[in-house]
XYZ file of C-alpha atoms in Angstrom:
762
model
C -37.581 -25.428 -18.282
C -34.104 -24.388 -17.567
C -31.417 -27.243 -16.001
C -31.470 -28.833 -13.593
C -30.227 -27.795 -10.116
C -27.469 -30.821 -9.572
C -26.003 -28.694 -12.377
C -26.551 -24.889 -10.999
C -23.328 -25.941 -8.944
C -20.409 -28.015 -9.795
C -17.060 -28.662 -7.151
C -14.786 -30.823 -8.613
C -12.000 -31.285 -5.900
C -7.924 -31.966 -7.137
C -7.255 -34.804 -8.397
C -3.911 -34.525 -6.141
C -2.950 -33.525 -2.818
C -2.559 -29.461 -3.371
C -4.726 -28.654 -5.805
C -7.332 -26.567 -5.661
C -11.284 -27.224 -5.727
C -12.972 -25.644 -9.031
C -16.178 -24.096 -8.567
C -18.669 -23.379 -11.429
C -21.461 -21.592 -10.988
C -23.945 -21.376 -14.194
C -27.167 -19.860 -13.363
C -29.174 -17.350 -14.648
C -28.328 -13.874 -13.565
C -29.189 -11.127 -11.099
C -27.157 -8.084 -9.054
C -24.885 -9.437 -6.532
C -25.107 -12.634 -7.147
C -20.923 -12.351 -7.533
C -20.910 -10.779 -3.194
C -23.206 -13.665 -1.912
C -20.867 -16.246 -3.625
C -18.207 -14.770 -2.257
C -19.147 -14.146 1.139
C -20.334 -17.945 1.210
C -16.860 -18.796 -0.002
C -15.219 -16.651 3.021
C -17.559 -18.185 5.323
C -16.486 -21.403 4.067
C -13.071 -20.565 5.467
C -11.380 -21.005 1.267
C -8.939 -19.065 -0.080
C -9.474 -17.648 -3.918
C -7.021 -18.125 -6.256
C -8.214 -17.039 -9.311
C -11.130 -16.500 -10.273
C -13.207 -15.977 -14.399
C -17.228 -15.156 -14.979
C -19.070 -13.310 -17.429
C -22.935 -12.718 -18.191
C -24.924 -11.279 -20.421
C -27.003 -10.000 -18.348
C -29.720 -12.566 -18.571
C -27.332 -15.449 -17.753
C -23.846 -15.972 -15.641
C -21.423 -18.980 -15.586
C -18.353 -18.546 -12.769
C -15.949 -20.537 -12.001
C -13.679 -20.382 -9.195
C -10.155 -22.075 -8.088
C -10.500 -22.317 -3.737
C -7.568 -23.540 -1.057
C -9.017 -24.160 1.980
C -7.108 -21.124 4.378
C -4.147 -23.570 6.897
C -6.545 -21.921 9.254
C -9.550 -22.543 8.575
C -12.086 -26.398 9.762
C -13.102 -29.213 8.030
C -15.274 -28.066 4.879
C -17.954 -30.503 3.227
C -18.310 -29.884 0.311
C -22.278 -31.321 0.416
C -23.333 -28.139 2.336
C -20.970 -25.640 0.498
C -23.053 -26.492 -2.704
C -26.085 -26.171 -0.814
C -25.374 -22.931 -0.211
C -24.117 -21.797 -3.340
C -27.399 -23.498 -4.499
C -29.361 -20.930 -1.807
C -28.406 -18.157 -3.303
C -28.699 -18.828 -6.732
C -31.873 -17.930 -9.062
C -33.597 -20.899 -10.568
C -33.878 -21.903 -12.967
C -37.917 -22.606 -13.934
C -40.299 -19.596 -15.288
C -42.067 -20.178 -11.726
C -38.813 -18.335 -9.861
C -39.372 -14.878 -12.017
C -43.197 -14.886 -10.887
C -42.634 -16.097 -6.966
C -39.605 -14.935 -5.968
C -41.093 -13.090 -3.011
C -43.103 -15.835 -1.914
C -41.111 -18.591 -1.885
C -38.051 -16.648 0.140
C -37.495 -18.630 3.249
C -37.695 -17.066 5.917
C -34.542 -15.686 8.427
C -33.307 -19.295 10.495
C -34.308 -19.405 14.615
C -32.154 -17.824 16.956
C -30.496 -20.184 19.461
C -28.508 -19.263 22.744
C -25.624 -20.974 23.738
C -24.751 -20.695 27.520
C -21.905 -22.688 28.573
C -19.437 -22.216 31.958
C -16.877 -23.351 32.490
C -13.090 -22.536 33.957
C -11.355 -20.237 32.082
C -7.662 -20.534 29.936
C -5.947 -19.724 26.928
C -7.678 -20.092 23.872
C -11.151 -21.010 25.270
C -13.360 -18.600 23.288
C -11.461 -19.518 19.682
C -11.612 -23.218 20.326
C -15.493 -22.821 20.836
C -15.939 -20.302 17.969
C -13.686 -22.689 15.933
C -16.223 -25.558 17.372
C -19.435 -23.925 16.069
C -17.916 -22.658 12.246
C -16.272 -26.235 12.153
C -20.814 -27.304 13.116
C -22.047 -24.447 10.352
C -23.228 -22.315 12.962
C -23.380 -18.741 12.311
C -22.791 -16.069 15.842
C -25.501 -13.595 15.230
C -23.769 -11.577 18.980
C -22.038 -12.981 22.309
C -21.890 -11.962 25.147
C -18.468 -13.399 27.156
C -17.781 -12.783 30.558
C -14.483 -13.832 33.021
C -15.681 -13.844 36.363
C -12.598 -13.068 39.808
C -12.665 -16.710 40.288
C -11.245 -17.586 36.593
C -15.207 -18.769 35.448
C -16.256 -17.423 32.315
C -20.145 -17.508 31.195
C -20.733 -16.886 27.414
C -23.680 -15.937 25.846
C -23.746 -17.332 22.386
C -26.809 -15.902 20.179
C -26.639 -18.591 16.675
C -28.193 -19.614 13.386
C -27.757 -23.332 12.065
C -26.707 -22.577 7.831
C -28.471 -25.914 7.706
C -31.603 -25.171 9.569
C -31.628 -28.098 11.365
C -30.876 -27.005 15.196
C -34.995 -27.250 16.416
C -34.461 -30.987 16.092
C -32.216 -33.290 18.518
C -29.782 -35.058 17.068
C -28.727 -31.731 15.732
C -28.288 -30.214 19.256
C -26.823 -32.685 20.658
C -24.651 -33.483 17.788
C -23.226 -29.438 18.933
C -23.973 -29.946 22.519
C -20.895 -33.561 22.706
C -18.697 -31.096 20.578
C -18.495 -28.120 22.477
C -17.952 -31.161 25.596
C -15.500 -32.815 24.122
C -13.252 -28.889 23.454
C -14.131 -27.843 26.755
C -12.969 -31.315 29.085
C -13.808 -31.640 32.385
C -13.844 -27.560 32.555
C -17.173 -26.839 31.592
C -19.110 -27.005 34.389
C -22.805 -26.269 32.488
C -24.044 -26.016 28.582
C -27.372 -25.244 27.976
C -28.812 -24.425 24.008
C -32.297 -23.472 23.343
C -34.543 -21.285 21.202
C -33.168 -17.384 21.675
C -35.962 -14.754 23.462
C -38.073 -12.748 20.965
C -36.358 -9.838 22.301
C -33.086 -11.211 21.861
C -32.480 -8.119 19.969
C -31.492 -6.248 22.704
C -28.879 -7.931 23.429
C -27.536 -6.775 19.982
C -26.777 -3.452 21.138
C -22.977 -2.111 21.846
C -22.744 0.301 24.800
C -21.855 4.288 23.431
C -18.324 4.450 22.041
C -17.144 7.835 23.041
C -16.590 10.517 20.320
C -13.405 9.935 20.013
C -13.173 6.624 19.538
C -16.337 6.779 17.312
C -13.938 9.089 15.108
C -10.731 7.342 14.551
C -12.499 4.405 14.248
C -15.654 5.318 11.811
C -14.818 7.824 9.830
C -12.642 7.388 6.709
C -10.463 10.519 7.674
C -8.530 7.339 9.023
C -6.997 7.171 5.004
C -4.973 10.240 5.712
C -3.327 8.973 8.768
C -2.217 5.574 8.778
C -0.343 5.423 11.100
C -1.470 6.031 13.997
C 1.261 7.606 15.528
C 2.729 4.750 15.422
C 5.135 3.597 12.600
C 4.069 0.515 10.509
C 5.471 -2.342 10.137
C 6.546 -3.985 6.002
C 3.644 -6.007 5.900
C 1.069 -3.506 7.178
C 2.602 -0.952 4.308
C 2.420 -3.199 1.098
C -1.382 -3.750 2.510
C -2.037 0.376 2.237
C -1.116 0.691 -0.925
C -3.653 0.321 -3.714
C -4.214 0.992 -7.810
C -7.490 1.865 -8.569
C -7.802 3.106 -12.482
C -10.763 3.217 -14.764
C -10.518 3.194 -18.973
C -13.282 3.545 -22.144
C -11.220 2.735 -24.805
C -11.325 -0.820 -24.431
C -15.084 -1.669 -25.000
C -18.216 0.579 -27.131
C -20.419 -0.021 -24.456
C -18.015 -1.056 -21.514
C -15.757 0.543 -18.859
C -12.755 -1.243 -17.343
C -12.209 -1.578 -14.107
C -8.385 -2.298 -13.637
C -7.371 -2.881 -9.844
C -3.590 -3.846 -8.377
C -3.590 -4.134 -4.440
C -1.358 -6.378 -2.048
C -3.917 -9.753 -1.242
C -5.342 -10.546 1.459
C -8.566 -12.781 2.994
C -11.553 -12.298 1.197
C -10.057 -9.462 -1.400
C -12.255 -10.570 -4.058
C -15.696 -9.966 -1.601
C -14.689 -6.845 -0.346
C -14.381 -5.286 -4.065
C -17.776 -7.616 -4.824
C -19.552 -6.070 -1.970
C -19.037 -2.460 -3.153
C -19.961 -3.254 -6.478
C -23.419 -4.278 -5.033
C -23.897 -1.717 -2.782
C -23.519 1.106 -5.367
C -25.250 -1.107 -7.918
C -22.714 -1.434 -10.935
C -23.496 -4.770 -13.016
C -20.874 -6.797 -13.495
C -20.074 -7.912 -17.510
C -16.516 -9.988 -17.054
C -14.238 -10.397 -15.067
C -10.910 -11.984 -13.774
C -9.530 -12.810 -10.462
C -5.634 -13.944 -11.442
C -3.069 -15.628 -8.968
C -1.488 -14.262 -6.493
C 2.051 -12.573 -8.019
C 4.780 -11.120 -4.659
C 1.837 -11.010 -2.117
C -0.307 -8.541 -4.819
C -3.325 -9.207 -7.244
C -4.602 -8.248 -10.214
C -8.338 -7.785 -11.109
C -9.625 -6.617 -14.469
C -13.934 -6.077 -14.843
C -15.978 -4.366 -17.925
C -18.691 -2.875 -15.594
C -22.012 -0.467 -16.505
C -23.783 1.747 -13.953
C -27.430 0.564 -13.248
C -28.976 1.864 -16.134
C -26.500 0.210 -18.684
C -24.602 3.261 -18.873
C -20.581 3.258 -19.248
C -18.910 5.527 -16.069
C -18.165 8.340 -18.169
C -18.441 11.385 -15.406
C -14.917 11.609 -13.931
C -16.876 13.184 -11.205
C -17.783 9.378 -10.658
C -15.241 7.773 -11.770
C -13.176 9.693 -9.296
C -15.968 8.686 -6.577
C -15.940 5.065 -7.303
C -12.526 4.250 -7.255
C -11.849 6.293 -4.067
C -14.646 3.951 -2.458
C -13.268 1.225 -3.689
C -9.359 1.988 -1.789
C -11.501 2.666 1.319
C -13.241 -0.844 1.306
C -10.142 -3.198 -0.389
C -7.543 -0.751 2.157
C -10.229 -0.936 5.510
C -12.928 -3.643 5.049
C -11.451 -3.823 9.183
C -11.274 -1.438 10.871
C -8.920 -2.073 13.931
C -8.077 0.127 17.153
C -5.893 -0.029 20.293
C -7.915 1.548 22.956
C -7.560 2.804 26.592
C -10.713 2.311 29.159
C -9.580 2.693 32.639
C -6.319 0.244 33.496
C -7.318 -1.898 31.000
C -6.574 -2.459 27.147
C -9.978 -2.487 25.133
C -9.188 -3.356 21.441
C -11.995 -2.624 19.137
C -12.757 -4.363 15.181
C -14.830 -3.068 12.847
C -17.130 -3.836 9.546
C -19.085 -1.865 7.907
C -22.786 -3.976 7.340
C -23.878 -5.164 3.694
C -27.268 -2.493 2.577
C -28.495 -6.339 2.776
C -27.652 -6.584 6.795
C -25.128 -8.904 6.195
C -22.085 -9.048 8.447
C -18.613 -9.902 7.084
C -18.112 -13.674 7.843
C -15.829 -15.725 10.532
C -14.563 -11.838 11.752
C -14.790 -13.019 15.293
C -13.003 -16.247 13.992
C -10.333 -14.380 12.320
C -10.231 -11.901 15.880
C -10.102 -14.468 18.499
C -7.311 -17.008 16.503
C -4.986 -13.355 16.475
C -5.327 -13.106 20.029
C -4.665 -16.189 20.442
C -1.728 -16.720 18.199
C -0.480 -13.493 19.890
C -0.677 -14.980 23.439
C -3.522 -12.566 24.466
C -6.075 -13.410 26.854
C -9.181 -12.142 26.259
C -11.189 -10.744 29.831
C -15.034 -9.892 28.237
C -16.277 -9.793 24.557
C -18.717 -8.809 22.679
C -20.774 -8.006 19.482
C -22.542 -4.889 17.971
C -23.795 -3.232 15.753
C -24.271 1.460 15.348
C -25.412 3.116 12.787
C -22.525 6.351 12.056
C -20.610 7.964 8.948
C -24.282 6.993 7.062
C -23.572 3.252 7.500
C -24.133 0.129 9.832
C -21.407 -1.088 11.574
C -19.986 -4.195 13.238
C -18.109 -3.923 16.045
C -16.389 -6.571 18.033
C -15.425 -4.549 20.891
C -12.893 -7.103 23.661
C -11.203 -5.911 26.857
C -8.178 -7.764 26.783
C -5.998 -8.654 30.126
C -4.161 -6.075 32.349
C -0.658 -7.295 31.325
C -1.086 -6.711 27.511
C -0.779 -3.323 26.644
C -0.522 -2.922 22.454
C 1.144 0.468 21.104
C 0.505 -1.312 17.478
C -2.736 -2.516 16.480
C -1.423 -3.408 13.148
C -0.179 -6.401 15.277
C -3.678 -7.005 15.570
C -4.717 -6.259 12.247
C -1.968 -7.885 10.532
C -2.913 -11.854 10.927
C -6.655 -10.968 10.985
C -6.344 -9.393 7.404
C -3.689 -11.906 6.404
C -4.532 -14.986 4.077
C -2.927 -16.865 7.662
C -2.367 -16.136 10.976
C 1.514 -16.556 10.778
C 4.058 -13.905 9.354
C 5.461 -10.400 11.007
C 2.516 -9.911 13.322
C 3.548 -12.325 15.242
C 7.473 -12.453 14.875
C 6.882 -7.989 15.993
C 5.177 -9.413 18.962
C 7.873 -11.609 20.073
C 10.149 -8.448 19.513
C 8.008 -6.290 21.828
C 8.558 -9.309 24.823
C 12.383 -10.043 23.815
C 12.638 -5.911 24.239
C 10.527 -5.342 27.287
C 12.564 -7.850 28.889
C 16.196 -6.062 27.880
C 14.753 -2.772 29.240
C 14.087 -4.449 32.702
C 17.382 -5.513 33.283
C 19.026 -2.816 31.995
C 17.291 -1.362 34.690
C 17.748 -3.746 37.228
C 20.845 -4.138 38.081
C 20.352 -7.340 41.061
C 18.431 -9.253 38.473
C 20.169 -8.836 35.453
C 21.599 -12.169 35.396
C 18.417 -13.610 35.533
C 16.375 -11.793 33.430
C 18.704 -12.463 30.736
C 19.728 -15.865 31.200
C 16.077 -16.027 31.375
C 15.714 -14.591 28.340
C 18.464 -16.455 26.483
C 16.341 -20.017 27.828
C 13.363 -18.377 26.018
C 14.886 -17.073 22.000
C 16.144 -20.745 22.431
C 13.224 -22.340 22.656
C 12.125 -25.165 20.366
C 8.875 -24.236 18.786
C 5.787 -26.481 18.953
C 3.886 -28.027 16.259
C 0.681 -25.456 16.296
C 3.077 -21.889 16.817
C 4.927 -23.767 13.624
C 1.963 -23.673 11.560
C 1.280 -19.928 12.706
C 4.911 -19.013 11.243
C 6.352 -20.855 8.887
C 5.505 -20.219 5.109
C 6.159 -21.256 1.824
C 4.843 -18.324 -0.012
C 7.529 -16.438 -1.880
C 6.954 -13.236 -0.879
C 7.403 -14.745 3.028
C 10.485 -15.597 4.149
C 11.018 -19.297 5.361
C 13.409 -20.334 8.131
C 12.250 -24.538 8.193
C 14.804 -25.141 5.998
C 17.597 -24.018 8.867
C 16.533 -26.916 11.575
C 17.739 -29.815 11.297
C 15.745 -33.230 12.260
C 12.363 -31.087 12.246
C 13.727 -29.040 14.936
C 12.700 -24.825 14.730
C 13.917 -22.493 17.586
C 12.262 -18.991 18.238
C 15.989 -18.173 17.331
C 15.658 -19.666 14.053
C 12.961 -17.341 12.617
C 13.651 -14.394 14.670
C 17.419 -14.049 13.174
C 15.422 -14.054 9.176
C 13.197 -11.400 10.413
C 15.491 -9.347 11.312
C 17.557 -9.887 8.423
C 14.303 -9.048 6.025
C 13.183 -6.195 8.253
C 16.231 -4.685 9.853
C 14.314 -1.550 11.419
C 12.640 -4.275 13.496
C 15.773 -5.566 15.543
C 17.432 -1.890 16.122
C 16.362 -1.552 19.687
C 17.282 -5.069 20.469
C 20.374 -4.137 19.244
C 21.027 -1.047 20.773
C 19.528 -2.343 24.407
C 22.102 -5.923 23.886
C 25.243 -2.986 22.688
C 24.940 -1.531 26.699
C 24.683 -5.108 27.992
C 28.070 -6.591 26.465
C 29.713 -7.266 29.675
C 26.746 -8.513 31.343
C 26.416 -12.854 31.324
C 24.463 -13.639 28.570
C 24.349 -10.866 26.291
C 26.762 -12.211 23.775
C 24.794 -15.338 23.600
C 21.552 -13.382 22.624
C 23.659 -11.731 20.050
C 24.698 -14.517 18.348
C 21.284 -16.467 17.857
C 19.672 -13.245 17.451
C 22.046 -11.167 14.654
C 23.977 -13.971 13.414
C 22.910 -13.398 10.007
C 21.855 -9.996 10.248
C 25.780 -9.233 10.734
C 26.657 -10.736 7.077
C 23.378 -10.114 5.286
C 23.758 -6.462 6.035
C 26.068 -3.477 5.260
C 28.033 -2.290 7.841
C 30.564 1.023 6.427
C 32.358 1.462 10.546
C 34.673 -0.467 10.466
C 34.861 -0.550 14.112
C 31.206 -1.455 14.756
C 31.572 -4.758 12.549
C 34.767 -5.767 14.684
C 32.696 -5.180 17.816
C 29.440 -7.479 16.391
C 32.129 -10.201 15.133
C 34.176 -10.698 17.979
C 30.782 -10.269 20.038
C 29.619 -12.872 17.323
C 32.457 -15.813 18.120
C 32.580 -15.073 22.123
C 28.391 -15.616 21.961
C 28.826 -19.254 19.680
C 31.266 -20.440 21.550
C 29.199 -20.136 24.645
C 26.309 -21.575 22.695
C 28.039 -24.624 21.331
C 29.966 -24.896 25.141
C 26.369 -26.361 25.755
C 24.830 -28.018 23.743
C 28.618 -30.406 24.135
C 27.384 -29.938 27.682
C 24.086 -30.976 27.327
C 25.121 -33.389 24.079
C 22.405 -31.354 22.617
C 23.057 -29.930 18.821
C 19.379 -27.311 20.129
C 22.045 -24.445 18.091
C 23.313 -26.774 15.007
C 21.097 -24.043 12.288
C 23.566 -21.763 13.653
C 26.687 -23.699 13.603
C 25.491 -24.702 9.809
C 24.921 -21.029 8.546
C 28.295 -19.724 10.279
C 30.170 -23.140 8.134
C 27.965 -23.367 5.326
C 26.874 -19.974 4.446
C 30.221 -17.378 6.276
C 33.517 -20.061 5.904
C 33.324 -21.689 2.778
C 31.568 -18.587 1.164
C 34.520 -15.441 0.558
C 31.687 -13.020 -0.208
C 30.358 -13.567 3.529
C 33.318 -14.324 4.976
C 35.450 -10.769 3.873
C 32.994 -8.665 5.095
C 34.902 -9.129 8.322
C 37.990 -8.521 9.869
C 40.852 -10.880 9.467
C 41.478 -11.620 12.876
C 37.863 -12.605 13.424
C 37.871 -14.802 10.483
C 40.859 -16.607 11.970
C 38.963 -16.863 15.468
C 35.883 -18.321 13.698
C 37.885 -21.524 12.225
C 39.694 -21.961 14.967
C 35.635 -22.358 16.784
C 34.754 -23.914 13.630
C 37.753 -26.575 14.167
C 36.602 -27.653 17.817
C 32.918 -28.208 16.621
C 32.577 -29.257 13.056
C 32.766 -33.197 14.410
C 30.214 -32.889 16.828
C 27.689 -31.085 14.803
C 28.539 -34.593 12.539
C 29.563 -31.423 9.323
C 32.322 -33.905 8.376
C 31.718 -34.050 4.771
C 32.407 -30.502 5.018
C 36.242 -31.154 5.910
C 37.708 -31.094 2.922
C 36.894 -27.684 1.653
C 36.463 -26.388 5.075
C 40.254 -26.896 4.962
C 40.967 -25.939 1.250
C 39.602 -21.668 2.871
C 41.544 -21.727 5.745
C 42.890 -18.399 6.628
C 46.698 -17.441 6.443
C 48.385 -17.649 10.799
C 51.276 -15.315 11.710
C 52.982 -17.983 12.910
C 52.019 -19.910 10.629
C 56.021 -21.583 9.490
C 56.237 -22.295 13.494
C 52.816 -24.131 13.459
C 52.567 -26.017 10.227
C 49.234 -25.853 7.781
C 45.436 -25.951 8.170
C 45.396 -29.371 8.686
C 48.184 -28.909 12.242
C 45.844 -26.045 13.385
C 42.721 -27.863 13.388
C 44.267 -31.130 14.691
C 45.750 -29.005 17.398
C 41.603 -27.310 18.127
C 40.520 -30.463 18.189
C 43.403 -32.261 20.436
C 42.514 -29.527 22.849
C 39.168 -29.931 22.073
C 38.954 -33.365 23.621
C 40.767 -32.430 26.585
C 38.219 -30.386 27.874
C 35.242 -32.092 26.962
C 33.677 -35.023 29.922
C 30.685 -36.036 28.453
C 31.197 -39.884 27.817
C 29.030 -40.013 24.755
C 30.099 -36.298 23.568
C 33.387 -37.520 23.732
C 32.711 -41.650 22.121
C 31.247 -38.706 19.662
C 34.414 -37.898 18.807
C 36.894 -40.174 18.844
C 34.767 -42.024 16.410
C 35.327 -39.829 13.800
C 39.045 -38.919 14.352
C 40.113 -42.065 12.093
C 39.415 -38.821 9.613
C 42.329 -37.908 10.624
C 44.142 -40.635 9.375
C 46.539 -39.801 5.332
C 47.229 -36.073 6.603
C 49.964 -34.018 6.779
C 50.878 -33.277 10.049
C 54.182 -31.763 11.972
C 55.558 -33.943 14.196
C 55.673 -31.829 17.032
C 51.378 -31.390 15.984
C 51.239 -35.452 15.787
C 53.142 -36.127 19.163
C 50.315 -34.131 21.114
C 47.646 -35.638 19.056
C 49.498 -39.013 20.255
C 50.350 -37.281 23.618
C 45.922 -36.455 24.279
C 44.565 -39.754 23.066
C 47.219 -41.833 25.899
C 46.032 -39.764 27.957
C 42.324 -41.628 27.310
C 44.138 -44.850 27.439
C 45.056 -45.227 31.513
C 42.307 -45.672 33.904
C 42.880 -43.428 36.392
C 43.542 -40.037 36.985
C 43.201 -36.519 35.425
C 40.800 -37.702 32.940
C 39.149 -40.941 35.121
C 37.920 -42.405 31.755
C 35.446 -44.710 32.077
C 36.286 -48.304 30.147
C 34.188 -47.508 26.816
C 36.492 -44.291 26.140
C 39.593 -46.329 27.287
C 38.976 -49.127 24.336
C 37.763 -45.651 21.803
C 41.285 -44.081 22.345
C 43.479 -47.239 21.960
C 41.673 -47.954 18.612
C 42.229 -43.979 18.155
C 45.757 -44.896 18.581
C 45.926 -47.940 16.692
C 44.004 -45.920 13.744
C 46.652 -43.267 13.433
C 49.710 -44.849 14.565
C 50.120 -48.449 14.215
C 53.597 -48.798 13.852
C 54.527 -49.448 17.450
C 51.307 -50.162 18.791
C 52.067 -53.556 20.054
C 54.508 -51.924 22.609
C 52.853 -48.965 23.554
C 50.159 -52.034 24.759
C 53.186 -54.806 26.269
C 54.649 -50.934 28.245
C 50.801 -50.417 29.730
C 50.544 -53.981 30.731
C 53.360 -53.411 32.633
C 53.049 -50.537 34.247
C 49.230 -51.828 34.931
C 51.212 -55.192 36.830
C 53.982 -52.385 38.277
C 51.703 -49.781 39.835
C 48.673 -51.251 42.651
C 46.532 -48.608 41.974
C 46.061 -48.842 38.125
C 45.023 -53.152 38.760
C 41.254 -53.072 38.702
C 38.920 -53.337 42.055
C 38.280 -56.392 42.403
C 42.078 -57.292 42.321
C 42.344 -54.559 44.634
C 40.544 -55.989 47.217
C 41.823 -60.107 47.294
C 44.836 -58.986 47.856
C 43.662 -56.610 51.099
C 41.264 -59.615 51.708
C 44.853 -61.370 51.768
C 47.018 -58.813 53.969
C 43.829 -58.628 56.657
C 43.543 -62.947 56.871
C 47.843 -62.732 57.630
C 47.583 -60.243 60.094
C 44.721 -62.259 61.796
C 46.124 -65.393 61.766
C 49.605 -63.096 63.690
C 47.614 -61.723 65.933
C 46.005 -65.449 66.785
C 49.662 -67.119 67.457
C 50.099 -64.223 69.812
C 47.835 -64.386 71.808
C 48.285 -67.896 72.047
C 51.856 -67.918 73.068
C 51.068 -65.010 75.335
C 48.391 -67.947 77.294
C 50.928 -69.828 77.923
C 53.052 -67.415 79.482
C 50.619 -66.936 81.631
C 49.203 -70.127 83.501
C 51.497 -71.011 86.355
C 54.276 -73.914 86.402
C 53.624 -76.792 88.534
């Protein structure tokens, strides 16, 4: 009778990588079934791309297209299927008669205790292992001792109900030992004391903090005395409407809001707690960061929502739960900083899944150390709340709580929250440099090194996104190298207000070393993408850009690295070769920009753009004396060669010098280039070139100036023979040995002659 249990839930994997898994649920209907299914999917770290569901009140059919979150552990589809089947009503008749008696009892609670040395991200690493093992955290007590040790108490339950077996316990302890490594001092797992519920309480909150955390007045003061970031502003927007004209028996509920993690679960949870029946629904894919949801609903008694007061109450309730599924505030507790995260508990007694995992991941992403943590439940505002309390490291005094809330609520912990945190740190260092004249240069040098630092793979996954509504600077990185300035300069173009304070501080430090370096790295795109009407300010900023770019390019040549290649590529391809952007800066700065690019175009391997670059060359006032674009380019290149002292870089330039063949140069320019190359063909001062450089210079001369090739080599040989200081060191040592031998022989003859004179005559 009914369908087999194996057909209740069907999970079909995508045919190709990148395609979603399709979950189909076909079972008898019950109130709140959609909420239970969405909760399990969220608990497994899956993201619902789209969904369709329908029911006739007796039987329901649901189809969901899901992806794993990038920050989620490995998803075991067999376990997911078992969990989904456990919440589906049975298909047999016995279910309706013995529904209450056959319901499984709650899982046993186990106490996991471990003591280890403290380190950054430790709490999240342990939480991630527990999530991969499908162990649910019911409560936790985390304490850091004065000797930098961590004592953690986790009260956990097993979703697979196997933790009572020795194999399951050994697997859990082994996984924890692997992630903790040698820092683990002890790790134990045992059945929790029946009075463990006493650990679930949270110390009383102050009335001010409790009012800000739990009351709905939070809707009326979104800013919390702060300016919200653009991403947080988007999350605070929603539109909920109800229409009774499209169906004789149902009310159409339409929801349009910004997407966030667990959005469909938040909506279904609210409707379940309000005893609302859903007959049909469609959850549309994300478009520019927003989602649409259409639901045909009925009241508990099967009637439509006709009363305007009930409609308004339901719309307001949905807005509150969508806009504030989590309540996040930062509070001061004496000298320390306290982070409080609260979420409402379902009427069934279940809290929101994976909150502890997401909060610890967000704190690890932002580089914030956790001193202590605890989970508890509090009754406030006529409902029960799950409260997560974190005591943060003392040196992290945040004034913007949305820096924590945004990574928790977004589908991935990347995006603007991380960059806002980095921006805040940059601002702090600039303020310290401004307030400390004696340490100013060192502080600015440290800041420059920080923003030029390459981003490691783990942080890159947290920052870079391919979504259409998020800027992705990955295309700017060459050979997989992505530095902090790459993502920050895109961030300041996308959100100009976020970099305004930093720009003001740099202006106050214009005359200091490394100030122009920092400006060029952080604001080179902002200067051309954001409208500036003040010509004096534009001249000052563009001149600082040329100065800073010159300095950072020289750093690359001196170290033979190409860390700032993305900056060079942008100035060449997106500015010099794009008249629309190029004309935004004054003419004199345009000329300086082209001269700058001429000196480094060989170094950054952009010779394929040389033809277009020379055609776009601006006019110079002294062009009638110097020549055309080719002359200016070759003159700058010759000057650059004279300044280079790093052998690999010099050889790189000389290997590309063949591209000058066939250029129409004036006699003065040609002579200047020839003299420059001649200076590298002779050993000794002033250049002291190596043998490899001398041969490369000779090859360049022979290629560019084939006329007079043999006389040049004869003259060179003549000077080598004429002047002893041109001889190789081995020849010079041989000559010196010969001179010494002759001198020693002469001294021997003189000594023997003197001895003969001293002898008496008989």
